[in-house]
Tab-separated table of C-alpha atoms and ligand atoms in Angstrom:
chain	number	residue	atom	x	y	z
S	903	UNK	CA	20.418	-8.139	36.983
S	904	UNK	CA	22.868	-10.367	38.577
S	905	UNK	CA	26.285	-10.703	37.147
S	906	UNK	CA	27.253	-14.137	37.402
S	907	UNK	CA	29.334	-13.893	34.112
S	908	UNK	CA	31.903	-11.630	33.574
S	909	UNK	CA	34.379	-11.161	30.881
S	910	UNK	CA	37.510	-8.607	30.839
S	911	UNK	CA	38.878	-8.289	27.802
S	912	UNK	CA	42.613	-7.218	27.872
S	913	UNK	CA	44.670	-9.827	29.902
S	914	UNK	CA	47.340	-7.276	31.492
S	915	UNK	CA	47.554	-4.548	34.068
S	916	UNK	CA	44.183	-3.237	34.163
S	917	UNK	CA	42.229	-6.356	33.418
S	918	UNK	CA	44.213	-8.511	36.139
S	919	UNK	CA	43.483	-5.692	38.891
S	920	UNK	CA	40.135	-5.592	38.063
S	921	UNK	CA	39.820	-9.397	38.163
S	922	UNK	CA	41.596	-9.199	41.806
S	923	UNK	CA	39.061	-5.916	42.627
S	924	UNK	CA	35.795	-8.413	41.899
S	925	UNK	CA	36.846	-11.474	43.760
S	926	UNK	CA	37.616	-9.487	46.471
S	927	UNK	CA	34.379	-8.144	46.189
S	928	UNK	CA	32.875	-11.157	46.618
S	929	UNK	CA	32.331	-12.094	42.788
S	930	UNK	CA	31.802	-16.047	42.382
S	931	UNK	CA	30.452	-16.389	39.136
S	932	UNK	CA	32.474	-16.937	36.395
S	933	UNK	CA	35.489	-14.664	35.292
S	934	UNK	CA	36.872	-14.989	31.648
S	935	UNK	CA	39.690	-13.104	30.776
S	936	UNK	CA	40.813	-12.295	26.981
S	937	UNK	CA	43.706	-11.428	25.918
S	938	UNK	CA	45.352	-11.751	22.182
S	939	UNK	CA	49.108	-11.666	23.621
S	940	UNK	CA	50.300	-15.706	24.242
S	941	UNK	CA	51.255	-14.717	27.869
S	942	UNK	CA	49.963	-14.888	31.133
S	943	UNK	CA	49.950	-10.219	32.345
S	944	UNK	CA	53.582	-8.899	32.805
S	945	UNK	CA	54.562	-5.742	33.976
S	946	UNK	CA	55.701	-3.624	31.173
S	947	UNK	CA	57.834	-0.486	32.590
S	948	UNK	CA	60.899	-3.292	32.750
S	949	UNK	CA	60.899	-3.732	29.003
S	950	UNK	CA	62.001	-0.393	28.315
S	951	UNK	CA	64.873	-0.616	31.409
S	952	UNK	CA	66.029	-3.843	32.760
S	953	UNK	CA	64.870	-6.716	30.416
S	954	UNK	CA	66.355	-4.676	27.481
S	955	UNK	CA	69.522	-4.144	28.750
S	956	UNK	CA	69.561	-7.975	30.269
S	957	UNK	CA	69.887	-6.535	33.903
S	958	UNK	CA	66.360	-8.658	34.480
S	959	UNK	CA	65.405	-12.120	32.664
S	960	UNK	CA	62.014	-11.850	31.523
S	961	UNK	CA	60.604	-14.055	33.882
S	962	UNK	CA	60.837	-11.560	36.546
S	963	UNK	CA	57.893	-9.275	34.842
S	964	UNK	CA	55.405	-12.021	35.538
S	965	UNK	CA	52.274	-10.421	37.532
S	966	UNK	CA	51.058	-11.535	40.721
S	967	UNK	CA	48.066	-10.640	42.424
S	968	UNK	CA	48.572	-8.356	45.723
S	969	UNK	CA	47.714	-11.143	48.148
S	970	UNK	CA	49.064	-14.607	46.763
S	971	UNK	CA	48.853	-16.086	43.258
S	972	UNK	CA	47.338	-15.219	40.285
S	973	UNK	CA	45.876	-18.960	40.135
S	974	UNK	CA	43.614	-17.899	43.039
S	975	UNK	CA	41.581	-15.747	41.212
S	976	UNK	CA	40.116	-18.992	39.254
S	977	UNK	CA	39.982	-17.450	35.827
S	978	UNK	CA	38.669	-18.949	33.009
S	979	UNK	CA	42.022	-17.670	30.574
S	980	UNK	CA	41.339	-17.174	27.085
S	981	UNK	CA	44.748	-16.358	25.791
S	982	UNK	CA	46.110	-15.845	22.421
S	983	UNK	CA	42.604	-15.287	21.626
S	984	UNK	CA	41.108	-11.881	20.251
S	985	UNK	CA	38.009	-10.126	20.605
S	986	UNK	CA	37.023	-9.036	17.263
S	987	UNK	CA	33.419	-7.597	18.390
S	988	UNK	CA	30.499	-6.398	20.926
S	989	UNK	CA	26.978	-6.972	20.550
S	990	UNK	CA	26.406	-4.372	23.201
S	991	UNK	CA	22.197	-5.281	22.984
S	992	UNK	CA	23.023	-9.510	23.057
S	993	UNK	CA	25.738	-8.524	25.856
S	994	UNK	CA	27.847	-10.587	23.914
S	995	UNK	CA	31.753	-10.111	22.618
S	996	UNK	CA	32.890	-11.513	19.761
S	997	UNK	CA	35.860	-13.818	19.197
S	998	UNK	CA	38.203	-14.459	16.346
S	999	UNK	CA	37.478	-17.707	14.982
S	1000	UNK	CA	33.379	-17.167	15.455
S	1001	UNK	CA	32.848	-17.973	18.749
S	1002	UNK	CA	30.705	-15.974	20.410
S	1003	UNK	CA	30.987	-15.276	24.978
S	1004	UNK	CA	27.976	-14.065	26.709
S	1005	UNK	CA	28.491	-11.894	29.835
S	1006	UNK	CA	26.623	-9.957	32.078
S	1007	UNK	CA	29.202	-7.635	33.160
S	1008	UNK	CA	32.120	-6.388	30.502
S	1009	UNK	CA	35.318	-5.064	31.476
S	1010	UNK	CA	37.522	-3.248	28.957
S	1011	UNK	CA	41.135	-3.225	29.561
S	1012	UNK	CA	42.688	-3.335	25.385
S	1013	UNK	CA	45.284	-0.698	26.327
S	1014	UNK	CA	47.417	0.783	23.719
S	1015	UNK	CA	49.443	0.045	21.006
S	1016	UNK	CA	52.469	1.951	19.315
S	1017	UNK	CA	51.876	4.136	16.102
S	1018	UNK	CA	54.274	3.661	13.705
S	1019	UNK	CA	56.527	5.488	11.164
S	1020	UNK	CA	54.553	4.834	7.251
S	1021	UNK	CA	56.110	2.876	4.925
S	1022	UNK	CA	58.484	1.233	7.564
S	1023	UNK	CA	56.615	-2.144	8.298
S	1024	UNK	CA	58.720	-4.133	5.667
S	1025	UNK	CA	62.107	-3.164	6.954
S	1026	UNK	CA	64.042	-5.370	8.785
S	1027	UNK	CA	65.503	-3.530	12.067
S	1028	UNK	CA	62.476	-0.748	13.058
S	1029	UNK	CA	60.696	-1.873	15.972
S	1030	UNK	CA	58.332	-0.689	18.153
S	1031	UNK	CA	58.172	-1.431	22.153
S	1032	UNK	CA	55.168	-2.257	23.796
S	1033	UNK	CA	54.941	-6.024	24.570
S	1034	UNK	CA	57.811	-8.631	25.929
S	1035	UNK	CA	58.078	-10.015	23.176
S	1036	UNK	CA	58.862	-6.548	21.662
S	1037	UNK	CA	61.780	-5.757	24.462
S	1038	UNK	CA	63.244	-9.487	23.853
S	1039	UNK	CA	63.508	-8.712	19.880
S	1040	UNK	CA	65.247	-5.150	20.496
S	1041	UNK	CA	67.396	-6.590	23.589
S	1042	UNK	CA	68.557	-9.568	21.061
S	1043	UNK	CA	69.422	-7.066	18.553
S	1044	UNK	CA	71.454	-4.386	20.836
S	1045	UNK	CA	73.382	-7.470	22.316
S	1046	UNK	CA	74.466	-8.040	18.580
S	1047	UNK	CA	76.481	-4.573	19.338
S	1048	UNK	CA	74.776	-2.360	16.074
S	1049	UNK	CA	77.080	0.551	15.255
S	1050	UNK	CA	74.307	2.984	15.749
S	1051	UNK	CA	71.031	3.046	17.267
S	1052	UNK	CA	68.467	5.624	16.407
S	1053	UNK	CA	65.353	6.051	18.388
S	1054	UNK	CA	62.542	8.002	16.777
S	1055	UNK	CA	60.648	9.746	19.594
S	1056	UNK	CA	61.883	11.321	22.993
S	1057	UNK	CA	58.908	10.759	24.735
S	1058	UNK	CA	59.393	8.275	28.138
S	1059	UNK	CA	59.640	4.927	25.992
S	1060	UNK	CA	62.242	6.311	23.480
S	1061	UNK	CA	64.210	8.802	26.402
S	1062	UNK	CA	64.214	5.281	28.425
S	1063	UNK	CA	65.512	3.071	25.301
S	1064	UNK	CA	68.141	5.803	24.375
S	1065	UNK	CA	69.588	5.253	28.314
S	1066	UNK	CA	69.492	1.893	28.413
S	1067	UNK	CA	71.641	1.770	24.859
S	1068	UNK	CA	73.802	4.152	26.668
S	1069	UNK	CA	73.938	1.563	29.879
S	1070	UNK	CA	75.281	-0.777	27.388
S	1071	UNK	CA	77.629	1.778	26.183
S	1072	UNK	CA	76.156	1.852	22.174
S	1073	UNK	CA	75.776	4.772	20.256
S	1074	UNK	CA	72.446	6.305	19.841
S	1075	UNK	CA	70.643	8.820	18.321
S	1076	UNK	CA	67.475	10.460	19.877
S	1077	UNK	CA	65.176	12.238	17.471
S	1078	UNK	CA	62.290	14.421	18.217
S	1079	UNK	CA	60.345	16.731	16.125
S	1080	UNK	CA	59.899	18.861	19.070
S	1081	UNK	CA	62.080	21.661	20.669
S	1082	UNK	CA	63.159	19.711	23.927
S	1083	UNK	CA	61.771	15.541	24.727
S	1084	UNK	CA	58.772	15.071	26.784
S	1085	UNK	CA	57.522	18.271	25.648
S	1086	UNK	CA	53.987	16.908	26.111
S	1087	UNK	CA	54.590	15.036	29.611
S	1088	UNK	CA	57.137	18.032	31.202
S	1089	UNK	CA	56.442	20.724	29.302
S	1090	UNK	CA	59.035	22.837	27.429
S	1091	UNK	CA	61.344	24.223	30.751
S	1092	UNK	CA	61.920	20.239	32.147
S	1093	UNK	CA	62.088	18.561	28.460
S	1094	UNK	CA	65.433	21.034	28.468
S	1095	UNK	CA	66.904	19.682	31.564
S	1096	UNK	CA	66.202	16.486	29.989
S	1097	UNK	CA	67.483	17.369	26.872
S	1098	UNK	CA	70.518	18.141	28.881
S	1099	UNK	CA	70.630	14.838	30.851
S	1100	UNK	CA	70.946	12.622	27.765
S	1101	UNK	CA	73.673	15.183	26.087
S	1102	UNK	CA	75.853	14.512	29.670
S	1103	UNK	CA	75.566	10.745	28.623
S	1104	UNK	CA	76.334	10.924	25.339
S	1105	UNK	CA	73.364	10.949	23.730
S	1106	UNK	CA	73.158	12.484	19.898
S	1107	UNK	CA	69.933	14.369	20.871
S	1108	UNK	CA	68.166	16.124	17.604
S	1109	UNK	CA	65.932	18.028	18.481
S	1110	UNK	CA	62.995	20.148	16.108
S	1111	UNK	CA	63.989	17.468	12.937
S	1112	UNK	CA	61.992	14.544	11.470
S	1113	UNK	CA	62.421	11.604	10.144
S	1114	UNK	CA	61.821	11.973	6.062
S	1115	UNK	CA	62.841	8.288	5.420
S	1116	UNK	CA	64.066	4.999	6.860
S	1117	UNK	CA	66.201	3.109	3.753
S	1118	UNK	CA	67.901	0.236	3.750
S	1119	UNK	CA	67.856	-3.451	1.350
S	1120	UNK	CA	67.216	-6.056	3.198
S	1121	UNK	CA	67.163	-4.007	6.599
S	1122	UNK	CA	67.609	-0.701	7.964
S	1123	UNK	CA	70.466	1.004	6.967
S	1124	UNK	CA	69.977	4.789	7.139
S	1125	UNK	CA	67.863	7.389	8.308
S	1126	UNK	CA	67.446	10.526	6.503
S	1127	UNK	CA	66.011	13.707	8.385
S	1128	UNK	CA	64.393	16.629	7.960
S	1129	UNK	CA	67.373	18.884	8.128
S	1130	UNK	CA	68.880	16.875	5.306
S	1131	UNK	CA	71.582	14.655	7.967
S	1132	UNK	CA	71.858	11.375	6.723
S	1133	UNK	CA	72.693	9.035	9.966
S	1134	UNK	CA	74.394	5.431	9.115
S	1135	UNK	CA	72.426	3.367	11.683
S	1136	UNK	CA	71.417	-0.621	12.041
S	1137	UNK	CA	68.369	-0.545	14.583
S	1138	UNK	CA	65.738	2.230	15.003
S	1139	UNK	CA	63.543	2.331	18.088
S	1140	UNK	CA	60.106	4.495	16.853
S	1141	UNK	CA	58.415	5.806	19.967
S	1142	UNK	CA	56.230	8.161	18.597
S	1143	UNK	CA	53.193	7.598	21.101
S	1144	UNK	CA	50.526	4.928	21.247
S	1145	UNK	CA	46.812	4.647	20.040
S	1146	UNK	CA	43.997	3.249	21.933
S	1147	UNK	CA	42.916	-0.438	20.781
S	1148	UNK	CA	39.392	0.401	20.270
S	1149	UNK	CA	39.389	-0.694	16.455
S	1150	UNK	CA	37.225	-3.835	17.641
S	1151	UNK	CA	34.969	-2.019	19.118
S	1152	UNK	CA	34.020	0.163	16.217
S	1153	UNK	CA	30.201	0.036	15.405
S	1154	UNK	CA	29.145	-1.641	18.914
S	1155	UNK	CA	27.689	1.716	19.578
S	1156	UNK	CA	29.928	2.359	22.572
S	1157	UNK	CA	31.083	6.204	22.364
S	1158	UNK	CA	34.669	5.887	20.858
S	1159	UNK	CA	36.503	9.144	20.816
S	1160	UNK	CA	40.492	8.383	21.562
S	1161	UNK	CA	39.612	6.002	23.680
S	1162	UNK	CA	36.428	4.390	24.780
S	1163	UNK	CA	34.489	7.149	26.725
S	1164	UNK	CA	33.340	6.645	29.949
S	1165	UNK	CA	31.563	8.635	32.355
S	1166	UNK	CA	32.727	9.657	35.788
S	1167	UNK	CA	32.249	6.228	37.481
S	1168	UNK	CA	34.400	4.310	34.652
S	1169	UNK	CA	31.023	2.995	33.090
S	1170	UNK	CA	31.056	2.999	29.164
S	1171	UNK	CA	27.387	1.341	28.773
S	1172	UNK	CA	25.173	-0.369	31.062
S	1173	UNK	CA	27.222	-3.377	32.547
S	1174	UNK	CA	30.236	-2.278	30.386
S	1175	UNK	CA	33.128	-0.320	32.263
S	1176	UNK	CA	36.689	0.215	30.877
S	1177	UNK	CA	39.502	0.830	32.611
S	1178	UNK	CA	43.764	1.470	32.034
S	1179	UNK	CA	45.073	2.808	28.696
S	1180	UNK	CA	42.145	2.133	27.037
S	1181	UNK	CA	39.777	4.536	28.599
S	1182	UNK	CA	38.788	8.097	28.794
S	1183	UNK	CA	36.835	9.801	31.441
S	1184	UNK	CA	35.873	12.934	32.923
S	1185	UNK	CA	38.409	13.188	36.274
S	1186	UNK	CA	36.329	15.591	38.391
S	1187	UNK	CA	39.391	16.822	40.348
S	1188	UNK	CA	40.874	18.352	37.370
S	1189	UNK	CA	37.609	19.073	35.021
S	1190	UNK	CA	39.046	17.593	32.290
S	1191	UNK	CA	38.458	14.682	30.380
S	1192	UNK	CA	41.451	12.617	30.096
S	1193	UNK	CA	43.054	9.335	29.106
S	1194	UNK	CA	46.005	8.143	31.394
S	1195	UNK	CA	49.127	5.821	29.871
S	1196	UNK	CA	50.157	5.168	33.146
S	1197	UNK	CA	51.261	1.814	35.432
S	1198	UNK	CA	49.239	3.445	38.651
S	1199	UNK	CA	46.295	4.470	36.611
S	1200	UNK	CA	45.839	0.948	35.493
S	1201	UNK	CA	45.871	-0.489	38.617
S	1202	UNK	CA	43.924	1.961	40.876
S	1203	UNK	CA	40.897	2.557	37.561
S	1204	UNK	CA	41.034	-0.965	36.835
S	1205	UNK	CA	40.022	-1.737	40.838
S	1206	UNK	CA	38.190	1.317	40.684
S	1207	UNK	CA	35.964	0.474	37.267
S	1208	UNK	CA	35.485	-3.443	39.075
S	1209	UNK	CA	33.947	-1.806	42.082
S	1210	UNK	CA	31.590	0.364	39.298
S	1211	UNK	CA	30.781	-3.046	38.111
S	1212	UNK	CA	29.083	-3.811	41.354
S	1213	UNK	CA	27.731	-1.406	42.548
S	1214	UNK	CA	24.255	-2.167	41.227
S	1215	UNK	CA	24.337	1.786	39.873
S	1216	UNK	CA	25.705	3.524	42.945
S	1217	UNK	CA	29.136	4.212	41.673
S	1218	UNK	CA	31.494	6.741	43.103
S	1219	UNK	CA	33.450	9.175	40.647
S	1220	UNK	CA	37.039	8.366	40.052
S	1221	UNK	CA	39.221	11.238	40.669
S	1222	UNK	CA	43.013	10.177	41.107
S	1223	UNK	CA	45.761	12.588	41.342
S	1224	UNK	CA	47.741	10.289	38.103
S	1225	UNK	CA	51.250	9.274	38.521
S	1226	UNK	CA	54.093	8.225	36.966
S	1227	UNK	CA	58.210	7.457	37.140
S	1228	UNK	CA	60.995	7.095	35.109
S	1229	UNK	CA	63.596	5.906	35.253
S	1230	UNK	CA	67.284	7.294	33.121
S	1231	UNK	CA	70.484	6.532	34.477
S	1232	UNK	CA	70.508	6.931	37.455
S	1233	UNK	CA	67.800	9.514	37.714
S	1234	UNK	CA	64.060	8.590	39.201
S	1235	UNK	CA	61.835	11.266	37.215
S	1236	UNK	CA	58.354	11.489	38.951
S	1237	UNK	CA	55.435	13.643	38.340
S	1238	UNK	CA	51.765	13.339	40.295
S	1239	UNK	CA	49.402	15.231	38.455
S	1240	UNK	CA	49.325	17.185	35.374
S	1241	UNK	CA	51.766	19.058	33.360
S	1242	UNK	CA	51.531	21.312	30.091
S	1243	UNK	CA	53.575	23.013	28.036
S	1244	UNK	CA	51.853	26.412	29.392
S	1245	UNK	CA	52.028	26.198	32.856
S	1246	UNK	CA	53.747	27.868	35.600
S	1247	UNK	CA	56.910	25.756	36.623
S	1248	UNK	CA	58.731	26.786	40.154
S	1249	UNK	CA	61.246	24.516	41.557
S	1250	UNK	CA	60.454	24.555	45.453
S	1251	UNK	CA	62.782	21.877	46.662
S	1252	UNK	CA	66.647	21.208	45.686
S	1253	UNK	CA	68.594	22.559	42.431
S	1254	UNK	CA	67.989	21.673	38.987
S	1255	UNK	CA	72.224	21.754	38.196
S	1256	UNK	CA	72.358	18.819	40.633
S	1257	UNK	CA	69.641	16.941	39.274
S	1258	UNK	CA	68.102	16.176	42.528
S	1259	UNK	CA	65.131	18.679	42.683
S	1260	UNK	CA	61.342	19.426	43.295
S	1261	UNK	CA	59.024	21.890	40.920
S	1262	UNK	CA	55.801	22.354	41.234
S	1263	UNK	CA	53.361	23.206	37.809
S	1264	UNK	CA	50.779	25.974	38.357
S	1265	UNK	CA	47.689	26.716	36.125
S	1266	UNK	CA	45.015	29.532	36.153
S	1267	UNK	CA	46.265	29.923	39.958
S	1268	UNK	CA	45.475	26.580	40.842
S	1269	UNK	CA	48.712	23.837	41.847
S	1270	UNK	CA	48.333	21.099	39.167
S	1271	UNK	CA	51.650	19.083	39.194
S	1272	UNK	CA	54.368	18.126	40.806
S	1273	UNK	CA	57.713	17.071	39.305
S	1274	UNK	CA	60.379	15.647	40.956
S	1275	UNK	CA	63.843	13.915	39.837
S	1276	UNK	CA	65.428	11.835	42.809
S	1277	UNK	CA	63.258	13.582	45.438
S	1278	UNK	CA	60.423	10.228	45.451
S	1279	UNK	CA	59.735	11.196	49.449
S	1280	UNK	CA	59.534	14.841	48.381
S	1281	UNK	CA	56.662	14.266	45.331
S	1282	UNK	CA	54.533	12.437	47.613
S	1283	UNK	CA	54.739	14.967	50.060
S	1284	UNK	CA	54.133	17.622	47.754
S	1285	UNK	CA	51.396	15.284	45.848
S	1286	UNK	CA	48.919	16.699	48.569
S	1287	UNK	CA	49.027	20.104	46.946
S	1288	UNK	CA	47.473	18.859	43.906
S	1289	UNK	CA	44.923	16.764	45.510
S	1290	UNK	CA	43.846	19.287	47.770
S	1291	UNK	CA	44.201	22.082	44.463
S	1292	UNK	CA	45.627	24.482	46.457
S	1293	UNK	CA	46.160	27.883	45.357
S	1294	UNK	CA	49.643	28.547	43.325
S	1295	UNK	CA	50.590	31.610	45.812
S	1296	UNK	CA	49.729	29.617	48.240
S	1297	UNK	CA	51.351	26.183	47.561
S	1298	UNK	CA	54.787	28.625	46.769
S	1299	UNK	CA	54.255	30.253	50.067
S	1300	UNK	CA	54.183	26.632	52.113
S	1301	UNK	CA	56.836	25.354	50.166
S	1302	UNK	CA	59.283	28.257	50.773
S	1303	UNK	CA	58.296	28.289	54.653
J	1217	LIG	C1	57.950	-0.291	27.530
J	1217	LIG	C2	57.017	0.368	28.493
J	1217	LIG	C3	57.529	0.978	29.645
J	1217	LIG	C4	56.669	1.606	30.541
J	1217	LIG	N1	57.202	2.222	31.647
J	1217	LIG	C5	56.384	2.878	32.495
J	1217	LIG	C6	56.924	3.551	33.621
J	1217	LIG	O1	58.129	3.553	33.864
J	1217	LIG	N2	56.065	4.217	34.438
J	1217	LIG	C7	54.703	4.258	34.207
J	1217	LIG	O2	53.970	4.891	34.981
J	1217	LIG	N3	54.165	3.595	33.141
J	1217	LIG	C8	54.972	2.925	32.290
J	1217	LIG	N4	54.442	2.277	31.201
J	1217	LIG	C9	52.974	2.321	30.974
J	1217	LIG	C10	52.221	1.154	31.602
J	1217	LIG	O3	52.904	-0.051	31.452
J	1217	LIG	C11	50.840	1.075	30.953
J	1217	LIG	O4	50.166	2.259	31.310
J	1217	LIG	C12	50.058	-0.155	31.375
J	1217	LIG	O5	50.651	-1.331	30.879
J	1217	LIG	C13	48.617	-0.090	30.861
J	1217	LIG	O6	47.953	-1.256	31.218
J	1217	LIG	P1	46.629	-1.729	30.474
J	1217	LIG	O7	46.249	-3.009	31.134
J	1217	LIG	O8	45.656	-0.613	30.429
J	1217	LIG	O9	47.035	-1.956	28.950
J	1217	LIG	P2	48.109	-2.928	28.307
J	1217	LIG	O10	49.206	-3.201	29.286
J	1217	LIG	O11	48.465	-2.330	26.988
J	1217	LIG	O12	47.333	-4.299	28.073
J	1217	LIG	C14	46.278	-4.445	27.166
J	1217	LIG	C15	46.245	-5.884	26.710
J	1217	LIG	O13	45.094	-6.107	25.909
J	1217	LIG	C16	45.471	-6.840	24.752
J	1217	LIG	N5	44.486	-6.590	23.682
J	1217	LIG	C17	44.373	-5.500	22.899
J	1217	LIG	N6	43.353	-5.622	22.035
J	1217	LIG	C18	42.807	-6.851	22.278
J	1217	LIG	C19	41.716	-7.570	21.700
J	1217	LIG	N7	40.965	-7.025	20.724
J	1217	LIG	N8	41.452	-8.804	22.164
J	1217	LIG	C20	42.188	-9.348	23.169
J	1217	LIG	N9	43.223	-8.712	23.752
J	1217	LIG	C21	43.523	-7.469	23.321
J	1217	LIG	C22	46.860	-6.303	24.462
J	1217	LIG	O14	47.587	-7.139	23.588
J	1217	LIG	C23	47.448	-6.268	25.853
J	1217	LIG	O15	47.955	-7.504	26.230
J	1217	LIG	C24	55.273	1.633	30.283
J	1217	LIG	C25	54.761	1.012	29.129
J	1217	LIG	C26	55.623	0.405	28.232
J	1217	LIG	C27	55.065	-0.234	26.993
């Protein structure tokens, strides 16, 4: 079947790359894109670091394609608009409002969106941070100078909020229910020196404790923990992790199992391929099915899930090597590939007491990460290791030499 219709649905990272990915291609049919956010796609790792603390107007996050402007890719925009539905058998998706948009090839790019604390949605002063309009709200209310900030969460988004409070020299809290932040991301050994990166900046990291209750009148005034430590605060940051937006698609009869599943080649049904936060596949490289919340995943599965689109069933697997950065103070965290709480960790480059090193993760023998914190030309040296799995006596061996 030819495709002369396609819709993405999800007007941000992943959708707009794919977009790019099938004009290049050659696409001229039609190209709708959805998306239930007023704006035009914006890049979101500034929200958390320069838009919040005002270093960047929010302007500057506007997306562009690669080669010129967006306005050449002659899409049909749909914004403010939300896709309630799939017919998956009518190939049709469903918008709020009734109307219904036929397509011949679907692409899925919904992303994420932040879980919140229960029983917090009516109190002034607990936000969550995923959208611009989110980092405006939270900038607005740090420039107000609030006596005390806690942020709920020491994963990226909440260890990246806590610095940029710090940038702007406000107290802050960081809470995590977990021994050391980024636990899940660094694993326990890293989350420490992280732990210890924040304390050096004057962080009030608490670490291991929950949150039992958020109180406050008319807005947020306390926040009682586990431990029984009652902290006066006026803003709380929750960045407790994100949930795939796949509630619309419930019923359609695509698989949905934290995410919308895909197989190898990004393809979810016939015609239908998902790409960016939204989508789990089986990566080859690392035989394990996974769902990436990362800026280069987005781009490079949203191009890659286009080209799927295409290929008139003659996809190729996508297998990245994912990768991500953050940024704290003045520290450029970076990791390509995969790290868990129960893997080998070596640093091979550099010292950790300086801040400025290299370690690589190792599982069941095989070299499966690489970390690095102000070493960017050293991680994407060392990335090969992981791409090419080399061995873990192996990969310590070269490194050493
Ligand atoms: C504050 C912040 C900082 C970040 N910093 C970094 C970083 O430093 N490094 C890094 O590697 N990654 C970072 N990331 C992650 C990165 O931005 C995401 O991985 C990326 O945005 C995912 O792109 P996406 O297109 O898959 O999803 P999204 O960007 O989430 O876009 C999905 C879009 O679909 C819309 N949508 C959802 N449901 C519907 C519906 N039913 N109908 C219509 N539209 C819908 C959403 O509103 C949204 O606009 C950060 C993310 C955040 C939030």
């Amino acid at each position: 079947m030819g495709l002369d219709r396609i819709v993405i649905v999800g007007a941000s990272l992943a959708g707009l790359r794919a977009a790019e990915e099938l004009r290049r291609l050659g696409h001229t049919g039609s190209l709708t894109i959805v998306g239930d956010e007023p704006h035009r796609p914006y890049d979101r790792p500034p929200l958390s670091k320069q838009v919040l603390t005002g270093a960047k107007p929010p302007e500057s996050t506007a997306l562009q394609t690669a080669t010129g402007s967006i306005d050449d890719l002659d899409l049909d925009w749909r914004l403010g608009t939300t896709a309630t539905g799939l017919e998956l058998d009518e190939r049709t998706v469903l918008l709020a409002g009734g109307e219904r948009l036929p397509y011949d090839g679907l692409v899925l790019a919904t992303g994420a969106t932040p879980r919140r604390l229960p029983g917090t949605d009516h109190i002034d002063g607990v936000h969550t941070l995923r959208t611009l309009d989110d980092s405006l709200a939270i900038g607005a209310a740090l420039h107000a100078t609030p006596r005390r900030v806690a942020v709920v969460g020491a994963g990226f988004i909440g260890a990246e909020v806590a610095a940029s409070c710090r940038g702007l020299g406000i107290e802050v809290s960081l809470i995590e229910a977990l021994p050391v932040p980024l636990e899940r991301g660094l694993g326990p050994t890293m989350g420490g020196v992280i732990a210890d990166l924040h304390r050096d900046h004057g962080v009030d990291v608490r670490l291991g404790v929950g949150v039992v209750l958020i109180e406050g009148a008319d807005r947020v005034e306390r926040v009682r923990l586990t431990d029984g430590v009652v902290l006066d605060v006026d803003l709380v940051v929750v960045g407790i992790g994100v949930g795939p937006n796949t509630g619309w698609l419930e019923g359609s009869g695509l698989t949905i199992d934290n995410g919308v599943l895909c197989d190898a080649t990004c393809l979810a049904a016939p015609g239908v391929v998902a790409a960016g936060d939204v989508a789990r596949w089986p990566n080859r490289r690392f035989g394990e099915v996974m769902r990436v919340e990362h800026w280069d995943n987005a781009i490079s599965m949203g191009t890659h899930a286009a080209r799927t689109l295409l290929s008139g069933g003659d996809a190729e697997a996508y297998e990245p090597v994912p990768w991500f950065w953050s940024d704290q103070y003045d520290r450029k965290i970076q990791l390509a590939g995969r790290a868990g709480p129960e893997d080998d960790v070596e640093v091979v480059a550099g010292r950790v007491e300086d801040r400025k090193f290299v370690a690589l993760y190792g599982r069941a023998g095989t070299v499966v990460g690489v970390l690095g914190m102000n070493q960017p030309a050293q991680v994407m040296r060392w990335r090969s290791l992981v791409e090419d799995r080399v061995g873990w006596d192996d990969a310590l061996a070269v490194t050493r030499g």
